[in-house]
Coordinates of C-alpha atoms and ligand atoms in Angstrom, one line a residue:
X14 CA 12.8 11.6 -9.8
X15 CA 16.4 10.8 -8.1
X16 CA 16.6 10.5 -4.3
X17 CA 20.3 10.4 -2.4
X18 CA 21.6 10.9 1.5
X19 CA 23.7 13.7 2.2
X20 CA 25.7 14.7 5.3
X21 CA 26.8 18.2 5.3
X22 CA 26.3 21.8 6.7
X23 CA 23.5 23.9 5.4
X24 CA 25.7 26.8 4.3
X25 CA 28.0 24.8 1.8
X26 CA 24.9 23.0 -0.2
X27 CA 24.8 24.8 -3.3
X28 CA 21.6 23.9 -4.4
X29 CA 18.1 25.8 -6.1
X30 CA 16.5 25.4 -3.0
X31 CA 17.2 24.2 0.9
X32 CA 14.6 23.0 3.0
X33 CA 14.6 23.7 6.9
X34 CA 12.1 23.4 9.5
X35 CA 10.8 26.1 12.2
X36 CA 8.9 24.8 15.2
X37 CA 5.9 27.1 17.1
X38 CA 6.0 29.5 18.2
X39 CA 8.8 31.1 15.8
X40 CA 11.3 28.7 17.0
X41 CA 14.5 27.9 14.8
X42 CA 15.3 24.1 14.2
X43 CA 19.5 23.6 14.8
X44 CA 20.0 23.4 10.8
X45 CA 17.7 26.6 10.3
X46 CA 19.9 28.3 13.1
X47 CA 22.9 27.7 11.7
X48 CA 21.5 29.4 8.3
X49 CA 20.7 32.5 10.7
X50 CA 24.1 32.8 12.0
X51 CA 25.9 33.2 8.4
X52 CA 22.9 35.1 7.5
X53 CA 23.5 37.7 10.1
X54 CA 19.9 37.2 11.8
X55 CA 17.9 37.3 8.6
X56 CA 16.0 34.2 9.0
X57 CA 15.4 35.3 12.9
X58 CA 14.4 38.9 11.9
X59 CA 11.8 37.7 9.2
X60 CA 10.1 35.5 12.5
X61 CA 10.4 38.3 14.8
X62 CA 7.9 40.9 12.2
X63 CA 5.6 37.6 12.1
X64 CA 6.0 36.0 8.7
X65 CA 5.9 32.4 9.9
X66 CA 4.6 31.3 13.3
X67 CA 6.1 27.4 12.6
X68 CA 2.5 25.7 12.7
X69 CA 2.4 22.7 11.2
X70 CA 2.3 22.9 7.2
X71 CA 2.8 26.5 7.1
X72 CA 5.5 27.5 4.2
X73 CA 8.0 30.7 3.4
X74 CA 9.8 30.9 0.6
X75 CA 13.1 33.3 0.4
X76 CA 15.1 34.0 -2.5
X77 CA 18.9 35.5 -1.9
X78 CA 19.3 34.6 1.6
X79 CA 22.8 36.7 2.7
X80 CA 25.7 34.3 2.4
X81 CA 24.0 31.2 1.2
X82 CA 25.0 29.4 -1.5
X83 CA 21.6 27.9 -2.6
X84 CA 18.9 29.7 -4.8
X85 CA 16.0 29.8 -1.9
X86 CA 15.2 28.1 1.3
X87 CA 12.1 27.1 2.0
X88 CA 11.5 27.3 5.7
X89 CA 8.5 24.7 6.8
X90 CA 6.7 25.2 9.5
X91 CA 6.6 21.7 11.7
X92 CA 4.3 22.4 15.1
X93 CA 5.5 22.2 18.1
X94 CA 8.3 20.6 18.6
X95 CA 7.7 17.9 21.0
X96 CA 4.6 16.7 19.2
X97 CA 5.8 15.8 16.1
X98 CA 4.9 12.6 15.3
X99 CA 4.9 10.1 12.2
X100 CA 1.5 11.6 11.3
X101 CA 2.6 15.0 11.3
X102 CA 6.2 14.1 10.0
X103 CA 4.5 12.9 6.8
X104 CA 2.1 15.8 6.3
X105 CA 4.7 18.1 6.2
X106 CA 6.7 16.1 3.9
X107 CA 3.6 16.3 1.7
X108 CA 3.3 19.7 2.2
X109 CA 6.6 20.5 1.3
X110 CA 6.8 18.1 -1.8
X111 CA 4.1 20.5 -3.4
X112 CA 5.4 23.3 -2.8
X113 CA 9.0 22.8 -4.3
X114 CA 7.2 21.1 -7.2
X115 CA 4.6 24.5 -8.0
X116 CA 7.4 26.5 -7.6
X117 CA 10.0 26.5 -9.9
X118 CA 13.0 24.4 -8.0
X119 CA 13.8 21.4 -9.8
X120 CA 15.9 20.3 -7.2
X121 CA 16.4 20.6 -3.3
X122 CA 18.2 20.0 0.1
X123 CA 16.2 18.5 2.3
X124 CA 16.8 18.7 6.5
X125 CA 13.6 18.3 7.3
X126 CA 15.1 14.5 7.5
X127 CA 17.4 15.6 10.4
X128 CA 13.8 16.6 12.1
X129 CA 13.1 14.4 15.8
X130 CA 10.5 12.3 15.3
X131 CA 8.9 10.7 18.3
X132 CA 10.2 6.9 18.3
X133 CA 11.5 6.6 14.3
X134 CA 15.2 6.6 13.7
X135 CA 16.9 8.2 10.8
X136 CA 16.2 4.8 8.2
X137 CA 12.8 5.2 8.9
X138 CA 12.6 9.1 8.2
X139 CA 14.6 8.6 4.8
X140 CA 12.3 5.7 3.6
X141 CA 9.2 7.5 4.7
X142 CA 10.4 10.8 2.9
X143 CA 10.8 8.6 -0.6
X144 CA 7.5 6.7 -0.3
X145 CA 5.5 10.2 0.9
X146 CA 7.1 12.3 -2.0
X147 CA 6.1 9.5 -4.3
X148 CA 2.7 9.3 -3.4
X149 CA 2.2 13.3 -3.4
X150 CA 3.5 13.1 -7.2
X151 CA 1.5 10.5 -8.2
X152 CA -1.0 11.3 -11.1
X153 CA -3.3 9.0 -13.3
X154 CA -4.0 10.9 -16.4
X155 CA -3.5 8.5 -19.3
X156 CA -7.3 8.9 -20.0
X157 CA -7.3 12.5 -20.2
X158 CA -7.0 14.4 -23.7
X159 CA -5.2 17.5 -22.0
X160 CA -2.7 16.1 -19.5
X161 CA -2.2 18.5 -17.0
X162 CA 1.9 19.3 -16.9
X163 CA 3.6 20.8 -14.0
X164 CA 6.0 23.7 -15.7
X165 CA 9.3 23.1 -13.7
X166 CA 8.7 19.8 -11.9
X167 CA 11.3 18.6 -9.4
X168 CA 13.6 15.8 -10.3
X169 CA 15.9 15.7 -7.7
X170 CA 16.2 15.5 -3.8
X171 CA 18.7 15.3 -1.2
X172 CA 18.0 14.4 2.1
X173 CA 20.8 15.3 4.4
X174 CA 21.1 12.8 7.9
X175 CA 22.7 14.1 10.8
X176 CA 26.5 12.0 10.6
X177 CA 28.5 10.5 7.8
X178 CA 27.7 7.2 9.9
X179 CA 24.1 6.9 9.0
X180 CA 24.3 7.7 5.0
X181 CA 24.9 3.8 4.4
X182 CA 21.2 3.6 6.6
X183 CA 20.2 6.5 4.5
X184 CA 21.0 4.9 1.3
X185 CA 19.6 1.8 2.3
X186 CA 16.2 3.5 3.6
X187 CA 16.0 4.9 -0.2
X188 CA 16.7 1.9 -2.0
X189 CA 13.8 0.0 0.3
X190 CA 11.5 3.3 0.2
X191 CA 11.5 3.2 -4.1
X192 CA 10.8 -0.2 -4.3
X193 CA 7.6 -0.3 -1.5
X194 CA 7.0 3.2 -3.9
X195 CA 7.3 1.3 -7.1
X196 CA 5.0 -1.4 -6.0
X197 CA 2.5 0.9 -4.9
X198 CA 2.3 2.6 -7.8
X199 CA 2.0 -0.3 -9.7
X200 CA -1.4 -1.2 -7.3
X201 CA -2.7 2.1 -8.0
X202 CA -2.6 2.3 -12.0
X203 CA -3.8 -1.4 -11.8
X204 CA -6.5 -0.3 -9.2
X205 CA -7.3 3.1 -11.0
X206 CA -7.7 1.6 -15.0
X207 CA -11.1 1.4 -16.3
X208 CA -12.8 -2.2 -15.7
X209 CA -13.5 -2.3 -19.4
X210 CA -9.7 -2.3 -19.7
X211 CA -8.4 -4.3 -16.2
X212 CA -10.6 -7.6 -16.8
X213 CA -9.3 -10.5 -15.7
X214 CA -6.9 -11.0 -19.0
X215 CA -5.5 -7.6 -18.2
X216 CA -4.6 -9.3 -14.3
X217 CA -3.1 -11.9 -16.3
X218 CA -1.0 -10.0 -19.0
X219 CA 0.2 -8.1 -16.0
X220 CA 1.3 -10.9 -14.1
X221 CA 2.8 -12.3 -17.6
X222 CA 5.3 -9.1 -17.7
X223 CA 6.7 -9.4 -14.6
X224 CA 7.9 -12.7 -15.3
X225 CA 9.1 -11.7 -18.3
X226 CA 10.9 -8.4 -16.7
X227 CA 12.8 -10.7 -13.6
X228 CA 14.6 -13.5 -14.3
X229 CA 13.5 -15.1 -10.7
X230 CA 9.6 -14.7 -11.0
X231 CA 7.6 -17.3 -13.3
X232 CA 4.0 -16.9 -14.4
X233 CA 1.4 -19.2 -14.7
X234 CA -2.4 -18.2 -15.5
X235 CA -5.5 -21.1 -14.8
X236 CA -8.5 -20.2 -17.1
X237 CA -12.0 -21.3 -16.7
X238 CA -11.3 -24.7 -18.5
X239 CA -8.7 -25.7 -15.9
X240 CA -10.8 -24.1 -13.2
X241 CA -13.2 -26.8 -13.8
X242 CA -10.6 -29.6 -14.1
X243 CA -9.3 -28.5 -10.6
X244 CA -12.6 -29.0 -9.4
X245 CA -13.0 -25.0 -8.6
X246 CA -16.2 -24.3 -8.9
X247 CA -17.2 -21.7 -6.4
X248 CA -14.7 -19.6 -8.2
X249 CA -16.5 -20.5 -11.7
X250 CA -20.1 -19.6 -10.4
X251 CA -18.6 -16.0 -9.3
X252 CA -17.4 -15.5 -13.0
X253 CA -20.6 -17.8 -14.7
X254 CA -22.7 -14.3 -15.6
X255 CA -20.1 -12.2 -17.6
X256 CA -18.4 -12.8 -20.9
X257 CA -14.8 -12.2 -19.6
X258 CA -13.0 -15.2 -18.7
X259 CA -12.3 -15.9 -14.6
X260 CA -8.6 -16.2 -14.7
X261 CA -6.5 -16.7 -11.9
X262 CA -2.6 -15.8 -12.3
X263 CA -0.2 -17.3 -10.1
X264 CA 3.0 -15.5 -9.7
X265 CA 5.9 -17.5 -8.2
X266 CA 9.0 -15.8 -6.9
X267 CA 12.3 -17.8 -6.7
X268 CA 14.9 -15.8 -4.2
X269 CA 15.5 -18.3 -1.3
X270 CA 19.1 -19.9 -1.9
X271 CA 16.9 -22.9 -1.7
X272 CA 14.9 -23.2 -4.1
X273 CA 12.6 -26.3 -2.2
X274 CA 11.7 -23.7 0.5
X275 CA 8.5 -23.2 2.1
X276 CA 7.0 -20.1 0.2
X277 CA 4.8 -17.3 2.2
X278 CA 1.6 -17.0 -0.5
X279 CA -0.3 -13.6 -1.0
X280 CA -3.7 -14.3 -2.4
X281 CA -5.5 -10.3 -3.6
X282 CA -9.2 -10.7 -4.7
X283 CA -9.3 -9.6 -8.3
X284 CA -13.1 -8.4 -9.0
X285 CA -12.2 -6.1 -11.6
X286 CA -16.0 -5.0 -11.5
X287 CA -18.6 -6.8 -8.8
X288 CA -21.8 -5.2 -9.7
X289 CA -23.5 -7.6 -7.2
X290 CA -24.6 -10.3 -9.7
X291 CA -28.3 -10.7 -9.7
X292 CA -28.2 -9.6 -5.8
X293 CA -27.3 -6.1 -7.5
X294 CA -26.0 -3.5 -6.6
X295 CA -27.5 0.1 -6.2
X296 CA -26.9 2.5 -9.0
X297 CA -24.8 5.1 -6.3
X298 CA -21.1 5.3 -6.8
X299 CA -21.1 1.7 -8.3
X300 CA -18.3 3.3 -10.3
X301 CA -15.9 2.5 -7.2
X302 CA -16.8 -1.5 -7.7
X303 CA -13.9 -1.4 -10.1
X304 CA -11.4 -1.4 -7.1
X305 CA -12.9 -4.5 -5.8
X306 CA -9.9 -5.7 -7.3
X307 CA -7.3 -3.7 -5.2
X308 CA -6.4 -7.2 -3.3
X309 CA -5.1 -8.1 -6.2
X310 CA -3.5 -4.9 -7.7
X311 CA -2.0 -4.8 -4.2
X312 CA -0.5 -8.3 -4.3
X313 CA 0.9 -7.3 -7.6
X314 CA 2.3 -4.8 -6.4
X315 CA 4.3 -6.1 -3.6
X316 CA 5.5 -9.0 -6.0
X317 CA 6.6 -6.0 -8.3
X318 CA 8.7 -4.8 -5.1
X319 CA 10.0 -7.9 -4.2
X320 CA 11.2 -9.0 -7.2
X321 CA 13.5 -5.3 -7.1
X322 CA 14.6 -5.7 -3.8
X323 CA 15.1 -9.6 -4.5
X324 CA 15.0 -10.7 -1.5
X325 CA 16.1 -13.9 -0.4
X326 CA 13.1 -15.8 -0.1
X327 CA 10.6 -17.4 -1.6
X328 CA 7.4 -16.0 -2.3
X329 CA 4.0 -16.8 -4.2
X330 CA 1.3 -13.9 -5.5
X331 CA -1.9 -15.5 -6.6
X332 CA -4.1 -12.6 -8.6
X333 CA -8.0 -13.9 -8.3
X334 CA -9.5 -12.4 -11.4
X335 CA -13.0 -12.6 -11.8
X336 CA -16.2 -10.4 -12.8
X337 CA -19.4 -10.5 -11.2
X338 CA -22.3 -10.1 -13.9
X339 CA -25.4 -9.8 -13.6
X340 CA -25.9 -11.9 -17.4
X341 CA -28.1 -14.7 -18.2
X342 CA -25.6 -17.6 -17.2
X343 CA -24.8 -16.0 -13.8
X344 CA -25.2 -18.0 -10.4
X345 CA -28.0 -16.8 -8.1
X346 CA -29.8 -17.1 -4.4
X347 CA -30.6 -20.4 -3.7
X348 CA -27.7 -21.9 -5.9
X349 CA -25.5 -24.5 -3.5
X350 CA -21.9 -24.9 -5.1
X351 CA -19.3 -27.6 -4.2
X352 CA -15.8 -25.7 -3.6
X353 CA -12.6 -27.3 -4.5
X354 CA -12.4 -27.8 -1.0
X355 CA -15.5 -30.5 -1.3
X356 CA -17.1 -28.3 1.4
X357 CA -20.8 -26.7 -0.1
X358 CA -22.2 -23.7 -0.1
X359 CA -25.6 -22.3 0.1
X360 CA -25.5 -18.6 -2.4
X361 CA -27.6 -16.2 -0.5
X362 CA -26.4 -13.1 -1.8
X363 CA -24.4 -13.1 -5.1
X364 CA -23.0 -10.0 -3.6
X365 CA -21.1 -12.0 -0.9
X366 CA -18.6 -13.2 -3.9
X367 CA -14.9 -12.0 -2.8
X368 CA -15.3 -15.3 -0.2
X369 CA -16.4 -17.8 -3.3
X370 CA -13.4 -16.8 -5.1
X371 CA -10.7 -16.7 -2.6
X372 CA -12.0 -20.0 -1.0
X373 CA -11.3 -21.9 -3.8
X374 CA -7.9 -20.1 -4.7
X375 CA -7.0 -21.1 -0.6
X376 CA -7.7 -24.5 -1.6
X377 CA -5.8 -24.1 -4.7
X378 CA -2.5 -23.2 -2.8
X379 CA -2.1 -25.5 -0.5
X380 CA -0.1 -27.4 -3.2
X381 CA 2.6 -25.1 -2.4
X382 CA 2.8 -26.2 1.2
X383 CA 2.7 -22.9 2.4
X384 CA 4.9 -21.7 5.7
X385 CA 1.7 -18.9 5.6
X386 CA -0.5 -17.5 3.8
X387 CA -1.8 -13.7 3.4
X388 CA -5.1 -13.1 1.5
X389 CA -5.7 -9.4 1.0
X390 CA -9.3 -8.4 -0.3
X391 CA -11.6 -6.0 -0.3
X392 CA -14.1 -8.0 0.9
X393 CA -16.8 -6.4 2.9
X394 CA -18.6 -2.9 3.3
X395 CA -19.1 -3.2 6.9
X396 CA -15.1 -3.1 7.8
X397 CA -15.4 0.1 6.6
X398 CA -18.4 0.9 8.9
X399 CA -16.1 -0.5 12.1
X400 CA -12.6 0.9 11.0
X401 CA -13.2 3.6 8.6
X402 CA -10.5 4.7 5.8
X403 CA -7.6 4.4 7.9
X404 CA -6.8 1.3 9.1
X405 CA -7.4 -2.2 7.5
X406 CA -9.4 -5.2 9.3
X407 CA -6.9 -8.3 9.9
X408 CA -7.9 -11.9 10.8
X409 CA -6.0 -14.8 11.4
X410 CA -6.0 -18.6 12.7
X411 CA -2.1 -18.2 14.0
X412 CA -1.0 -15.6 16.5
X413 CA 2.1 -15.1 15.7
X414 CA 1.6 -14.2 11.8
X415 CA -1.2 -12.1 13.6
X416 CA 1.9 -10.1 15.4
X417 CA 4.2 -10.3 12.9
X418 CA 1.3 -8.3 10.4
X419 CA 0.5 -6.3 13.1
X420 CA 4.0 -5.0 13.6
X421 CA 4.5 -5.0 10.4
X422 CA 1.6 -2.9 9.5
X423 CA 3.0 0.2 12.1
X424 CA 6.3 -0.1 10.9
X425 CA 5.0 0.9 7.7
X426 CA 2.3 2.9 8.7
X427 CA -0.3 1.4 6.8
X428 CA -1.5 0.2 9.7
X429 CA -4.3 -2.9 10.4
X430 CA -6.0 -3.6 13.1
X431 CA -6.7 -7.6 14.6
X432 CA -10.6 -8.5 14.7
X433 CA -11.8 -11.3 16.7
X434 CA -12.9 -14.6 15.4
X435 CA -14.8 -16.6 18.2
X436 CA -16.7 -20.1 17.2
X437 CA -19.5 -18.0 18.1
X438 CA -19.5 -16.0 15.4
X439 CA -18.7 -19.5 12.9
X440 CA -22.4 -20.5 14.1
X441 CA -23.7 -17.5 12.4
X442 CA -23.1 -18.9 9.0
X443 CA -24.9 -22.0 9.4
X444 CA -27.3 -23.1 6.4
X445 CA -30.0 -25.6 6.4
X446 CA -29.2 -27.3 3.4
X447 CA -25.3 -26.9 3.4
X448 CA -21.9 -27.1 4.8
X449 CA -22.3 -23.5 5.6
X450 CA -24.4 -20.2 4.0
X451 CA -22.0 -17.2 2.1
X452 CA -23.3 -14.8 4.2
X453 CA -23.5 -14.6 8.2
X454 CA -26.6 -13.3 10.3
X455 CA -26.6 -9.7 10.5
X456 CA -24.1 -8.2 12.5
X457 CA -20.1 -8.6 12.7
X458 CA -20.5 -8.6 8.9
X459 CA -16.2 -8.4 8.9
X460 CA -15.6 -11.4 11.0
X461 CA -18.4 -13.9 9.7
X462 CA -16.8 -13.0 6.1
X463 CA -13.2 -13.8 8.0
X464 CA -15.0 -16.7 9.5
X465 CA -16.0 -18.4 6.2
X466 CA -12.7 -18.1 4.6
X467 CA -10.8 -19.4 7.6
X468 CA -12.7 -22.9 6.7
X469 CA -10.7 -23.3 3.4
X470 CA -7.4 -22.5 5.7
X471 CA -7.3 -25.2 8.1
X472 CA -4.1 -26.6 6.1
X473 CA -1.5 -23.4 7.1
X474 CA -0.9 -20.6 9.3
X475 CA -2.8 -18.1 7.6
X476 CA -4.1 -14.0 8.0
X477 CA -6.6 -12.2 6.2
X478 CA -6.4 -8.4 5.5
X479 CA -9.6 -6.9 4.5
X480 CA -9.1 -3.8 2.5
X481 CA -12.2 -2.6 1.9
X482 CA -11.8 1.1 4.0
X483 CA -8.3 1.4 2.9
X484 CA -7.3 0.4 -0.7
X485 CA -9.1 3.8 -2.6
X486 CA -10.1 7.3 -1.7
X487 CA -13.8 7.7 -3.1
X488 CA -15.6 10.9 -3.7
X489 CA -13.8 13.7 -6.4
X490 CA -10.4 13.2 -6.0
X491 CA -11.1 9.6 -5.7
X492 CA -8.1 7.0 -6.6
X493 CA -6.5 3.9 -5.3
X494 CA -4.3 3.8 -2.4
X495 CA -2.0 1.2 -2.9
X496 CA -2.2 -0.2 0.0
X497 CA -1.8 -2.1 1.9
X498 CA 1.8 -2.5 -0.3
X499 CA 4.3 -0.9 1.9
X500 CA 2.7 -3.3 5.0
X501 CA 2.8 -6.9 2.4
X502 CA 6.4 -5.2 1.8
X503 CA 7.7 -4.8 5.1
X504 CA 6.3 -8.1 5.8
X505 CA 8.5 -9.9 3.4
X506 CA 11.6 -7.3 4.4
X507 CA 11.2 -8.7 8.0
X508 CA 10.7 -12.3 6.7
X509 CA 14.2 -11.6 4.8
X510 CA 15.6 -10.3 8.1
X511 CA 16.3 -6.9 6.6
X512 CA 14.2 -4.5 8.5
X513 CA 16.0 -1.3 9.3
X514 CA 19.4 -3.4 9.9
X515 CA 22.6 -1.4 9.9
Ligands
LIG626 N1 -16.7 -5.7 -2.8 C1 -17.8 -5.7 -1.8 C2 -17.3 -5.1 -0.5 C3 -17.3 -3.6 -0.5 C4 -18.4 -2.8 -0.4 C5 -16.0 -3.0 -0.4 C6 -18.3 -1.4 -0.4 C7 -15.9 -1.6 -0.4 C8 -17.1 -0.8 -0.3 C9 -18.2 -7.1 -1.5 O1 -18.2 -8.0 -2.6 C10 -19.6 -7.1 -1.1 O2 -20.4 -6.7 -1.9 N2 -19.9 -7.4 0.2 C11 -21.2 -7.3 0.7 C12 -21.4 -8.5 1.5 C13 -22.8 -8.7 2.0 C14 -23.7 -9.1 0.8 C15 -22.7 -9.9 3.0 C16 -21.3 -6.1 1.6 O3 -20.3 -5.7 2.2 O4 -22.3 -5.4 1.5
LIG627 MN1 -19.9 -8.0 -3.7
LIG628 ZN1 -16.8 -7.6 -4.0

């Protein structure tokens, strides 16, 4: 699929298909006007005998407009005019994507980029166009005998901007939007493949490529053995009960001019299958426990993205791959472990295991001397009882990397959301026979999961994004998300100072 900016009248674009937009009720958009005037009122006359009111996602199709060049236009309904918004912006994108892709136009115009959106210039319309048509195109079918195949699939897209000023902004928003794409595919298959496949080796041989496909990113992968020499034992008991290896892969990118620069570190939880331990699981939809590695695939993803935009700074991904197993060796209740950290820890519930694997890998970087550090995870069930599927649950000790998430997060639109984390709710883990219990007294399950890990991050400025509502789609069309890529992305853009700069 090829994406480029455009600035030019409707009319001249001699294309197989131009895309316009028509508000409600049966209200011409400038560039769909200007289509009516060399058309002699066709476009007009169709609206006036009712074929298209203009809601939102609503679609016409015409072949052999009078005096346009291109094949068809496809006029797209957008709402009403003064509520569009990003929400809606995106939805008709969507919309539209599938449409030109069932029928038959392997490439289009698009001026749906010219649209007003409520607050969002023209960078952020082009970017969001690339990253939406991405994700509506996205299939994962390498299991399947019959892969389903589009006939005429489209492969290339124009977005026009309004002046011959912005297509340097345009170009720009493209370039950023396929890398943030890139990287969230990349989270997706990883999220998506089977958990007999995706073990912790597969984490590793992933992270082994990348180094091996960018010249600035190196590769390093800690197995068990040197899990125990580094004294990481918390992370060891999480693995002891199934026969693939823990393995954590550290992924260092190189882009600052200086090379001795404090790195930002992204740490994704990487249960490639959490099936409880002996604290098991029930039987329902335990399928989706392979995502329990999305952190992970996530992290990988934005280090996927950042190593194509190469941006100047310098950046380290740390994948923590691990299974939870219910086998004979595993850890259980009762079992007090000694983190790397020298803090202990009283197991309640092996189910409680993202926390006993990224505590020891937050001790782990602190060798880096971080400037922050990010851990993404899916860590709890009850975020998604306080946010739902749309928003993820963010935590910090530092305020402003708290803001800078935050902001980053709606710039993006994967958006997250800043929980509280009061010494009240710290009292809730308290255990009678050690430093501290891995699970919390019921209620604010979230933020006493937020709460343990900020003990191992008393070194750095550090946030915690917890994933667990927003990183995969369950149900029959169930999949990863990729996210939250294009927020980890945008993060390290605005870190780079290259945000949406002309
Ligand atoms: N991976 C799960 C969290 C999870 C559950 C994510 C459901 C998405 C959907 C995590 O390891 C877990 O099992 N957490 C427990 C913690 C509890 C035992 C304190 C949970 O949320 O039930
Ligand atoms: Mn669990
Ligand atoms: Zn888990």
């Amino acid at each position: 699929m090829e994406f480029s900016v455009k600035s030019g009248s409707p009319e001249k674009q001699r294309s197989a298909c131009i895309v316009v937009g028509v508000f409600e009720p049966r209200r011409l958009s400038p560039i769909a006007e200007q289509l009516d005037k060399i058309s002699e009122g066709y476009i007009s006359s169709l609206l006036r005998r009712g074929d298209l009111e203009g809601k939102a996602g609503q679609m016409l199709l015409l072949h052999h407009v009078p005096n346009v060049l291109s094949e068809r236009v496809l006029l797209v309904g957008c709402g009403k005019e003064r509520e569009l918004d990003e929400r809606q912006y995106k939805q008709i994108i969507k919309k539209t994507i599938s449409t030109l892709n069932e029928t038959g136009s392997m490439e289009a115009v698009c001026f749906l980029t010219e649209l007003h959106v409520k607050g969002r210039d023209t960078y952020w319309k082009v970017r969001q166009a690339v990253e939406t048509t991405k994700d509506s195109l996205y299939t994962f079918n390498q299991f399947k005998s019959n892969k389903p195949e589009t006939r005429r699939p489209l492969r290339k897209l124009v977005f026009n901007v309004p002046t011959r000023r912005e297509l340097s902004l345009g170009e720009r928003a493209i370039a950023h939007g396929l890398a943030v794409a890139s990287g969230v595919k990349a989270g997706k298959d990883l999220g998506n493949m089977p958990p007999n496949v995706a073990n912790p080796a597969y984490l590793a041989s992933q992270a082994r490529r990348l180094a091996d496909d960018f010249e600035t990113v190196t590769t390093k992968i800690i197995g068990e053995q040197e899990m125990k020499e580094l004294g990481m034992t918390s992370y060891l008991a999480v693995g002891q009960g199934s026969k693939n290896e823990a393995m954590m892969s550290v992924i260092e990118y190189k882009g600052n001019p200086d090379p001795n620069a404090k790195p930002i570190v992204l740490i994704g939880k990487g249960l490639t299958f959490d099936s409880g331990g002996i604290s098991i699981k029930p039987s329902a939809q335990m399928d989706e426990m392979k995502y329990d590695m999305c952190g992970a695939a996530t992290v990988f993803g934005a280090m996927k993205s950042l190593a194509k935009l190469n941006l100047p700074i310098n950046v380290v991904g740390v994948l923590a791959g691990c299974e939870n197993m219910p086998g004979g060796g595993a850890y259980r209740p009762g079992d007090i472990l000694t983190t790397m950290s020298g803090q202990t820890v009283e197991v309640l519930n092996t189910d409680a295991e993202g926390r006993l694997v990224l505590c020891d890998a937050l001790t782990y970087v602190e060798r880096f001397e971080p400037d922050c550090v990010v851990d993404v995870a899916t860590l709890t069930g009850a975020c998604v009882v306080a946010l739902g599927h749309h928003i993820s649950g963010l935590m910090s000790n530092h305020n402003p990397l708290a803001h800078e998430l935050i902001n980053a997060s709606e710039q993006a639109g994967d958006r997250a959301w800043r929980l509280p984390m009061n010494d009240e709710y710290q009292e809730q883990l308290a255990s009678p026979f050690a430093d501290m219990a891995n699970l919390g007294s019921p209620g604010a399950g979230t933020i006493t999961a937020g709460c343990f890990l900020s003990r191992f991050a008393k070194k750095y400025n550090w946030a915690h994004l917890d994933i667990a509502g927003t990183a995969w789609v369950g149900g029959k069309d169930k999949s990863a998300t990729g996210r939250p890529v294009p927020l980890l992305v945008q993060f390290l853009l605005n870190r780079a100072g290259l945000e949406n700069l002309e």
